[in-house]
Tab-separated table of C-alpha atoms in Angstrom:
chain	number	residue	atom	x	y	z
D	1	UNK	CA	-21.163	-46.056	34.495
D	2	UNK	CA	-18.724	-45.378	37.075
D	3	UNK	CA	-17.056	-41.836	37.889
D	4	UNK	CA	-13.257	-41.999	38.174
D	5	UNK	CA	-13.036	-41.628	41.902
D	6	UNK	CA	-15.934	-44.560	41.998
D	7	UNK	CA	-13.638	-46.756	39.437
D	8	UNK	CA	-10.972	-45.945	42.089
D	9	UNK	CA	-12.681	-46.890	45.065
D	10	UNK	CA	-14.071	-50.042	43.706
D	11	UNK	CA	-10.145	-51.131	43.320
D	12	UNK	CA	-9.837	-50.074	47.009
D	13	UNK	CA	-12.954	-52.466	48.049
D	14	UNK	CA	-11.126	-55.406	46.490
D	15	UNK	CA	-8.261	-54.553	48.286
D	16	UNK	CA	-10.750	-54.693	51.268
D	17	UNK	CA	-12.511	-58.481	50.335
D	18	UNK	CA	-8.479	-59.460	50.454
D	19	UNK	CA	-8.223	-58.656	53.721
D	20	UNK	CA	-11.712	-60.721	54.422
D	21	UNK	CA	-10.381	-62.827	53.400
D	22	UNK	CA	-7.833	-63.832	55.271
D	23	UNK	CA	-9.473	-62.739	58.314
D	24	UNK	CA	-8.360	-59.295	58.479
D	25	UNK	CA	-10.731	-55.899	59.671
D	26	UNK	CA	-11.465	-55.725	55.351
D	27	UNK	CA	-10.045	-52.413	54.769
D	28	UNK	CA	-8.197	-51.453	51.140
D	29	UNK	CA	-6.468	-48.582	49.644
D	30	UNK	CA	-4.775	-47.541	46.690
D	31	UNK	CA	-2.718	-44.628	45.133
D	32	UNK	CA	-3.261	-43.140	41.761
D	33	UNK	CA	-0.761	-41.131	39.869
D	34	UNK	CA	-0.917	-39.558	36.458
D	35	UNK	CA	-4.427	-42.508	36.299
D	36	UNK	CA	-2.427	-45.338	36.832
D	37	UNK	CA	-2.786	-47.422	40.272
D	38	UNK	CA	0.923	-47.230	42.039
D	39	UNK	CA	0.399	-48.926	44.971
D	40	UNK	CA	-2.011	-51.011	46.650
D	41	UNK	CA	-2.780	-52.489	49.897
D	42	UNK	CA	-4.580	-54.017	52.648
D	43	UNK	CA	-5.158	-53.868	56.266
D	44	UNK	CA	-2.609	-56.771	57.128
D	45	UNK	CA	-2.172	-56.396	60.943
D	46	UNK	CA	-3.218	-59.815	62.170
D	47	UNK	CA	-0.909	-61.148	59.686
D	48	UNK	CA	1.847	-59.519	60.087
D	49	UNK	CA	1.365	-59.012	63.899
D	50	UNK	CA	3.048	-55.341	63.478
D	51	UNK	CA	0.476	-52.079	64.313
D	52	UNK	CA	1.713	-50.049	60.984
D	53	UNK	CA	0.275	-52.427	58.673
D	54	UNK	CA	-3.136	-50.656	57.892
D	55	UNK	CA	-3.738	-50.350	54.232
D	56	UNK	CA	-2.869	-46.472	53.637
D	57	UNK	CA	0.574	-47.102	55.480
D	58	UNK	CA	1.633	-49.541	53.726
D	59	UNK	CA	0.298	-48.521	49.939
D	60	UNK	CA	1.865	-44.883	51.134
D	61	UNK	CA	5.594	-47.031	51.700
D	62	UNK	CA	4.947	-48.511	48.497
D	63	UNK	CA	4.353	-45.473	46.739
D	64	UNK	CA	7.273	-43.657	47.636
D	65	UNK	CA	8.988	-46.766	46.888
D	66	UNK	CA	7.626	-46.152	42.937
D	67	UNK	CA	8.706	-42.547	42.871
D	68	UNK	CA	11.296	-42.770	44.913
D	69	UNK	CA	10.834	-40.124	46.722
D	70	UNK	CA	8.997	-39.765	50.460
D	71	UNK	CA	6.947	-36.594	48.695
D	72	UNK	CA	3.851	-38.194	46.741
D	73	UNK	CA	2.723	-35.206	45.082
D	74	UNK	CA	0.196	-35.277	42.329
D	75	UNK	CA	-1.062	-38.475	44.076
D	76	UNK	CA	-4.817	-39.380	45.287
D	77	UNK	CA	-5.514	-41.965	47.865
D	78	UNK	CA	-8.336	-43.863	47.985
D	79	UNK	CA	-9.108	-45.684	51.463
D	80	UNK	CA	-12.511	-47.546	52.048
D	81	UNK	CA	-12.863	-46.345	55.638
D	82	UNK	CA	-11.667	-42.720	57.093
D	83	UNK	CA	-8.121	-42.833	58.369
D	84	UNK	CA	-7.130	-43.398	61.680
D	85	UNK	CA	-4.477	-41.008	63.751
D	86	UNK	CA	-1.719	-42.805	62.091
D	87	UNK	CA	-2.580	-42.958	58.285
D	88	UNK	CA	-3.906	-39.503	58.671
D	89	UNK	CA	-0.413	-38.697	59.964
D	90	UNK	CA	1.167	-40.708	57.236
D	91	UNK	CA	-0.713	-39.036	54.748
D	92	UNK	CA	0.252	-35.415	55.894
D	93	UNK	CA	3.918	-36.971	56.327
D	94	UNK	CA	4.156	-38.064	52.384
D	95	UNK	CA	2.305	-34.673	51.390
D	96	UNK	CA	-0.422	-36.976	49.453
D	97	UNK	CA	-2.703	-33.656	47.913
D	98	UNK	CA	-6.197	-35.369	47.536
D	99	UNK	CA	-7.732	-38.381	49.938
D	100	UNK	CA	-10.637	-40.138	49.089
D	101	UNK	CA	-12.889	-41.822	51.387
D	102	UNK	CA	-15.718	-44.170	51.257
D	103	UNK	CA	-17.434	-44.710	55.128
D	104	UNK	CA	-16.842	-42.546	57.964
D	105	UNK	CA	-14.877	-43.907	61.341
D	106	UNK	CA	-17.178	-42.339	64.309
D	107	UNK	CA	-14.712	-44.150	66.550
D	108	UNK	CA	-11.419	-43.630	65.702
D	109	UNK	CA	-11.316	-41.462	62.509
D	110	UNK	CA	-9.223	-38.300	62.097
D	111	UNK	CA	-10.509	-36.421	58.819
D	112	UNK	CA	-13.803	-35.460	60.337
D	113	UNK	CA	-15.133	-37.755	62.674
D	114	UNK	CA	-12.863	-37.089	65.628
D	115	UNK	CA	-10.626	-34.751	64.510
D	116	UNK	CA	-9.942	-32.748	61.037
D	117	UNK	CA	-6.218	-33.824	60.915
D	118	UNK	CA	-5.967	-33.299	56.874
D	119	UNK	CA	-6.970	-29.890	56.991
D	120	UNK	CA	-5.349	-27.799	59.697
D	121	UNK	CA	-3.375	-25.254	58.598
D	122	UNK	CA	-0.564	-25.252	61.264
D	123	UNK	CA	0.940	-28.914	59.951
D	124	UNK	CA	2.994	-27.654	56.753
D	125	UNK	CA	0.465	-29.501	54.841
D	126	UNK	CA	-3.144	-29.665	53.613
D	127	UNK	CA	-4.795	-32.551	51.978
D	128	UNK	CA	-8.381	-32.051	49.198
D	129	UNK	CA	-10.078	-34.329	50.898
D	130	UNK	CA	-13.561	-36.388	49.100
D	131	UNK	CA	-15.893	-38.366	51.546
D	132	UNK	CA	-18.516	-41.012	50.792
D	133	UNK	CA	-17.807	-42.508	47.669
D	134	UNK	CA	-18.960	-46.048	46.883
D	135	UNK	CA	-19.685	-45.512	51.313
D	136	UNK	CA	-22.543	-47.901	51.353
D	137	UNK	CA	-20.103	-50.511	50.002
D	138	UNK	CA	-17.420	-49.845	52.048
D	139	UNK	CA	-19.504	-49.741	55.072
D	140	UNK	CA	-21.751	-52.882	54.405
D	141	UNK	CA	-18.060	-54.725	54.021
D	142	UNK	CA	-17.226	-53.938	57.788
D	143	UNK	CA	-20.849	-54.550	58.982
D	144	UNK	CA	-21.025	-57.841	57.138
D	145	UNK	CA	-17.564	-58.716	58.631
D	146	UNK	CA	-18.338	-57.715	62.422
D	147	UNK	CA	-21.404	-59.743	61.977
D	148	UNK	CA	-19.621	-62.936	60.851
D	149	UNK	CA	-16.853	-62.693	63.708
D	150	UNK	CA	-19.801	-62.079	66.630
D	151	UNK	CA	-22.131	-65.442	64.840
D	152	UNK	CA	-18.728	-67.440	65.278
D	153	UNK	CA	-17.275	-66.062	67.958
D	154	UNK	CA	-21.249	-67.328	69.647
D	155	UNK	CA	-20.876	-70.646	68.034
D	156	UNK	CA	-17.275	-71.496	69.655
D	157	UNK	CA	-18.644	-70.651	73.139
D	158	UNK	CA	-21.625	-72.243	72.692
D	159	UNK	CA	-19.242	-75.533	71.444
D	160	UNK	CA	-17.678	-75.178	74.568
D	161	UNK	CA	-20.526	-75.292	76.930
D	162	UNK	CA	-21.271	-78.078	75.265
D	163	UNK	CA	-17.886	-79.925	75.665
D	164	UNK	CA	-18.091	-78.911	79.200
D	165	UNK	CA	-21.213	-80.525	80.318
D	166	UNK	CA	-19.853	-83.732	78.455
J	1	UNK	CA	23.968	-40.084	88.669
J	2	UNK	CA	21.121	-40.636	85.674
J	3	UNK	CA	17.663	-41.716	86.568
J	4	UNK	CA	16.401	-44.708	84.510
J	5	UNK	CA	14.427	-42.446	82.124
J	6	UNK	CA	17.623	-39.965	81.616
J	7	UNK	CA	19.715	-43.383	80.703
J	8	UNK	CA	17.341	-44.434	78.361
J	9	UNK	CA	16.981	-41.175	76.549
J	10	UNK	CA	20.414	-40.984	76.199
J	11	UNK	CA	20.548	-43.753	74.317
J	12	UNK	CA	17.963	-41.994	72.123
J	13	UNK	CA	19.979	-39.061	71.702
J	14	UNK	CA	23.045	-41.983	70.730
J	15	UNK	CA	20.677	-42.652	67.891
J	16	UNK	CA	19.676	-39.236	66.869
J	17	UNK	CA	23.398	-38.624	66.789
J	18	UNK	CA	23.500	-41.445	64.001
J	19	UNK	CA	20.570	-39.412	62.274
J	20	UNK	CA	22.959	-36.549	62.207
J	21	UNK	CA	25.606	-37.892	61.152
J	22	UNK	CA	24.124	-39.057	57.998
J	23	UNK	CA	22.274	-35.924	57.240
J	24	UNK	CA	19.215	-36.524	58.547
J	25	UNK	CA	16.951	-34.443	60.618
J	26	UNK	CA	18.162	-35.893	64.318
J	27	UNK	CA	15.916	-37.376	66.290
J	28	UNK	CA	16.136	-40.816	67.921
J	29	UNK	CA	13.834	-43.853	69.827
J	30	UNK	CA	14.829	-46.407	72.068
J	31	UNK	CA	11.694	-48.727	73.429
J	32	UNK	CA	11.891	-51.057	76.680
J	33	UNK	CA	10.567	-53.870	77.620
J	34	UNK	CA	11.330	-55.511	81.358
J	35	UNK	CA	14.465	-52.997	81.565
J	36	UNK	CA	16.105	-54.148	78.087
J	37	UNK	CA	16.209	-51.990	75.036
J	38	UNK	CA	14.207	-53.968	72.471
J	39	UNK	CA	14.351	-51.646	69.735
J	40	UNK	CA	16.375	-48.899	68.897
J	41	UNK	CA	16.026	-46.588	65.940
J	42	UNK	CA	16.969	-43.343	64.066
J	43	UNK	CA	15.081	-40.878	61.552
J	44	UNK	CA	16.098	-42.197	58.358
J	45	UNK	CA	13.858	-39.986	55.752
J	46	UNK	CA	16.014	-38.435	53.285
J	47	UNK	CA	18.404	-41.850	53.175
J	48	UNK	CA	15.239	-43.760	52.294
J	49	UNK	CA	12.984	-41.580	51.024
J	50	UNK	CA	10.514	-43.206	53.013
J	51	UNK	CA	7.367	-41.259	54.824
J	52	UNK	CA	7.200	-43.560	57.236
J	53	UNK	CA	10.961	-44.385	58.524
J	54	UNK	CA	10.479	-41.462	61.448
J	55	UNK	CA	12.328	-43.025	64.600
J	56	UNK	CA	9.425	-43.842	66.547
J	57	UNK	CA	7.434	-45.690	63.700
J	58	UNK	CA	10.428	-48.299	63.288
J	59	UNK	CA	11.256	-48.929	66.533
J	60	UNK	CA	7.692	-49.385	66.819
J	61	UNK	CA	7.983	-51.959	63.543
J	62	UNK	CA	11.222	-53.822	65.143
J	63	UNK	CA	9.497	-54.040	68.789
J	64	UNK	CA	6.438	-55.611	67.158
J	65	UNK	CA	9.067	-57.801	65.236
J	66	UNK	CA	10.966	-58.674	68.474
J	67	UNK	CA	7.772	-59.072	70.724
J	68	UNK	CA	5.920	-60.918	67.768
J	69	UNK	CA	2.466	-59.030	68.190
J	70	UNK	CA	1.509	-55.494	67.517
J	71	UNK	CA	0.548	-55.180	71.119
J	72	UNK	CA	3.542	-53.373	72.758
J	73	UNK	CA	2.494	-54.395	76.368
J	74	UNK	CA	4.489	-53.202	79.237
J	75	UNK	CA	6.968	-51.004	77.160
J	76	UNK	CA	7.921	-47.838	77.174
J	77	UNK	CA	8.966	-45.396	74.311
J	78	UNK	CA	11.900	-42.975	74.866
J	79	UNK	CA	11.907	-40.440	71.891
J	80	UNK	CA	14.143	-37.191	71.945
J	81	UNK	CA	10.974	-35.126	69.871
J	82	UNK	CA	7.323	-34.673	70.685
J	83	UNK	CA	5.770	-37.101	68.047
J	84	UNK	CA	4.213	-35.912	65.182
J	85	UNK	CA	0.430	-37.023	64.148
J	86	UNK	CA	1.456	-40.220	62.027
J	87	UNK	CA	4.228	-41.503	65.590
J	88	UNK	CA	1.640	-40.397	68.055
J	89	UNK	CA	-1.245	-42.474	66.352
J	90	UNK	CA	1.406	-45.654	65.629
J	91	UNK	CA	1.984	-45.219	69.605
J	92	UNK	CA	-1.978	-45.407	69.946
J	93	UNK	CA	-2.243	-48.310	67.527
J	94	UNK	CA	0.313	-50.588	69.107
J	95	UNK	CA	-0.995	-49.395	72.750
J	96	UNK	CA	2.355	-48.346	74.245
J	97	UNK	CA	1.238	-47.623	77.654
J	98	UNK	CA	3.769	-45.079	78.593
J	99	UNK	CA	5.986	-42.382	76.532
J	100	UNK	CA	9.211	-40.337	77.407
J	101	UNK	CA	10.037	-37.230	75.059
J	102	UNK	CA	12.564	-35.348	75.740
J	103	UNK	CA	12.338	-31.572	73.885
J	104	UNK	CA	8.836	-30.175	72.767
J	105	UNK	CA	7.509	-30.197	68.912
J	106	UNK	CA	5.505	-26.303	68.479
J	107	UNK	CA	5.512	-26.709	64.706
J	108	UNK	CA	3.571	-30.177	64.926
J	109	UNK	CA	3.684	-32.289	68.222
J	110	UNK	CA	0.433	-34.031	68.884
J	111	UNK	CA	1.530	-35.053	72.470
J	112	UNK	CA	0.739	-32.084	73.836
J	113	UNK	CA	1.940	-29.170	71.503
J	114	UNK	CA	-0.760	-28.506	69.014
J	115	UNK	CA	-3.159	-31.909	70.050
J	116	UNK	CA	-3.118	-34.375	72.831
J	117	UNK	CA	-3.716	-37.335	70.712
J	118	UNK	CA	-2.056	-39.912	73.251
J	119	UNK	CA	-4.549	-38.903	76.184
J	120	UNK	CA	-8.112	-38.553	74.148
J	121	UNK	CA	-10.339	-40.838	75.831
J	122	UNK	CA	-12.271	-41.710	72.831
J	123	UNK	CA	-9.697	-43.586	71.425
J	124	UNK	CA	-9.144	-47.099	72.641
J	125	UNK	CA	-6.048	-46.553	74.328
J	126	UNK	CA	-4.314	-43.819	76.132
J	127	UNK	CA	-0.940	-43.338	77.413
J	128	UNK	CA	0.645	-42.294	80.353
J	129	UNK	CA	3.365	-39.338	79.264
J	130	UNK	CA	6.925	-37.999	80.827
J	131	UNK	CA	7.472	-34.771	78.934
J	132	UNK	CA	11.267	-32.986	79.296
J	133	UNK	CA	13.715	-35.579	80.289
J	134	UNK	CA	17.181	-34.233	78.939
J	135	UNK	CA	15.250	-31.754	77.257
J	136	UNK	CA	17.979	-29.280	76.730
J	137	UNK	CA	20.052	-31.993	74.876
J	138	UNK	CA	17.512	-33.158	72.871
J	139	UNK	CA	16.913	-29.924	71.739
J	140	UNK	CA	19.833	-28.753	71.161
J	141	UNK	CA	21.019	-31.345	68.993
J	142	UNK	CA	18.035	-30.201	66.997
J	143	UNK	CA	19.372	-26.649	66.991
J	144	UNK	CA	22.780	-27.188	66.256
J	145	UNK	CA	22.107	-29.571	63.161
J	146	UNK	CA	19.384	-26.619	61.665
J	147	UNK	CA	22.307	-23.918	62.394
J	148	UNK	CA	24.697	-25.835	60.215
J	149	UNK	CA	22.203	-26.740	57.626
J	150	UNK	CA	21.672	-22.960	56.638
J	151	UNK	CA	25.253	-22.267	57.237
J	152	UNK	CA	26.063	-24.971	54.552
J	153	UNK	CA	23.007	-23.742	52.238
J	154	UNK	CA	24.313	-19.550	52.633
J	155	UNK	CA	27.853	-20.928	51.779
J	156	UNK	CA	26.526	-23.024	48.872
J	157	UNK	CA	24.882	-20.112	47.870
J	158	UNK	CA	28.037	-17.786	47.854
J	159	UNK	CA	30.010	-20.190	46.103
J	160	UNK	CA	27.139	-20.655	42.866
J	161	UNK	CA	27.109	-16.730	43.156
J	162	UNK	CA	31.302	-16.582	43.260
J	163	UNK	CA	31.014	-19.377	40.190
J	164	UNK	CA	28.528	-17.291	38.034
J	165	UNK	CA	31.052	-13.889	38.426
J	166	UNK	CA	33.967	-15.684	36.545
């Protein structure tokens, strides 16, 4: 039985196995309100060859799209991997009250890794913040990906060698 | 005479002045690319009641558009306000190499106000930063449009309070 913010997450993750698919860093997110997914998205950048399309941007546009409103209160955002400088920014920006994370970001995260962006007091807002939910999942997604890209990335140079000595 | 960086952050303050004239907090972003301005762009927050429409994130958008990759290469930024968390990290993300910003941010500029998110060398990329070019204009236009906004709320208020006597 899952808990509510695991049910959540899970939706995230197959947000995530989108972006996988298409060849995309598989990261997902999506925005509840009043228990009812509003928006959902995923990482997209490759794609869309523009640097705001990470997964809590662009579910964040499409929330306030919903509402109508740039203010997302009574929202929660759930994001398989801990926000970078820019979604944490977004998130303070749209006044989202509660993020939800599954794995950390030691390199580039900014909710505890690097920096604590959600929760210092001089920004005019504060986010509840949950970490680790469903992490091993959201982690092993990322690992699993990395790994794939590295085996092929080895198999097209080797190909290559091997067209060169042709 | 202007230098090249006062020229192109006056035609950041043209576009703040387009912010301002529609109500909207006034800040503007111009971004250049081999001496042309690429991408040119106003706060737009209130009109779209979008989190994200800040002037820097879409110029950032329409320079990714124009350039067709989310690697902003060779360009530099011209914005007439210290970037927030959410600009500074979509300045990171599409690795602008070098930013102009005209007044300082105290309440929540993360150039060099209250972090120094564009020169943190854990991040993947870091920027080169001009701080204070036409700083006085860029500030004041920030001044003057906060001065009338409380002017029009205190007369507003007089006129409810005028309303409720008769």
């Amino acid at each position: 039985m899952l808990t509510k913010d695991q049910y959540y997450m899970q939706q995230a993750l197959e947000e995530a196995q989108k972006a996988a698919a298409l060849g995309e860093v598989p990261i997902g997110a999506v925005i509840v309100y009043n228990d009812e997914i509003i928006a959902r998205a995923h990482n997209l950048r490759e794609t869309t060859q523009n640097a705001l399309t990470h997964a809590e941007s662009m579910a964040i546009q499409q929330a306030c799209e919903k509402i109508g409103s740039w203010r997302l209160e009574e929202t929660t955002l759930y994001v398989t991997l801990e926000p970078c400088p820019m979604c944490a920014g977004a998130i303070l920006q749209s006044r989202v009250p509660r993020v939800v994370y599954g794995a950390r970001d030691i390199k580039a995260g900014c909710v505890d890794s690097l920096y604590r962006l959600l929760n210092d007091p001089r920004f005019n807002h504060e986010c509840e913040v949950t970490e680790g939910v469903l992490a091993d999942e959201c982690g092993q997604i990322l690992t699993d990906f990395f790994r794939a890209l590295r085996e092929r990335k080895k198999q097209e140079k080797l190909f290559r060698q091997q067209q060169q000595k042709k």
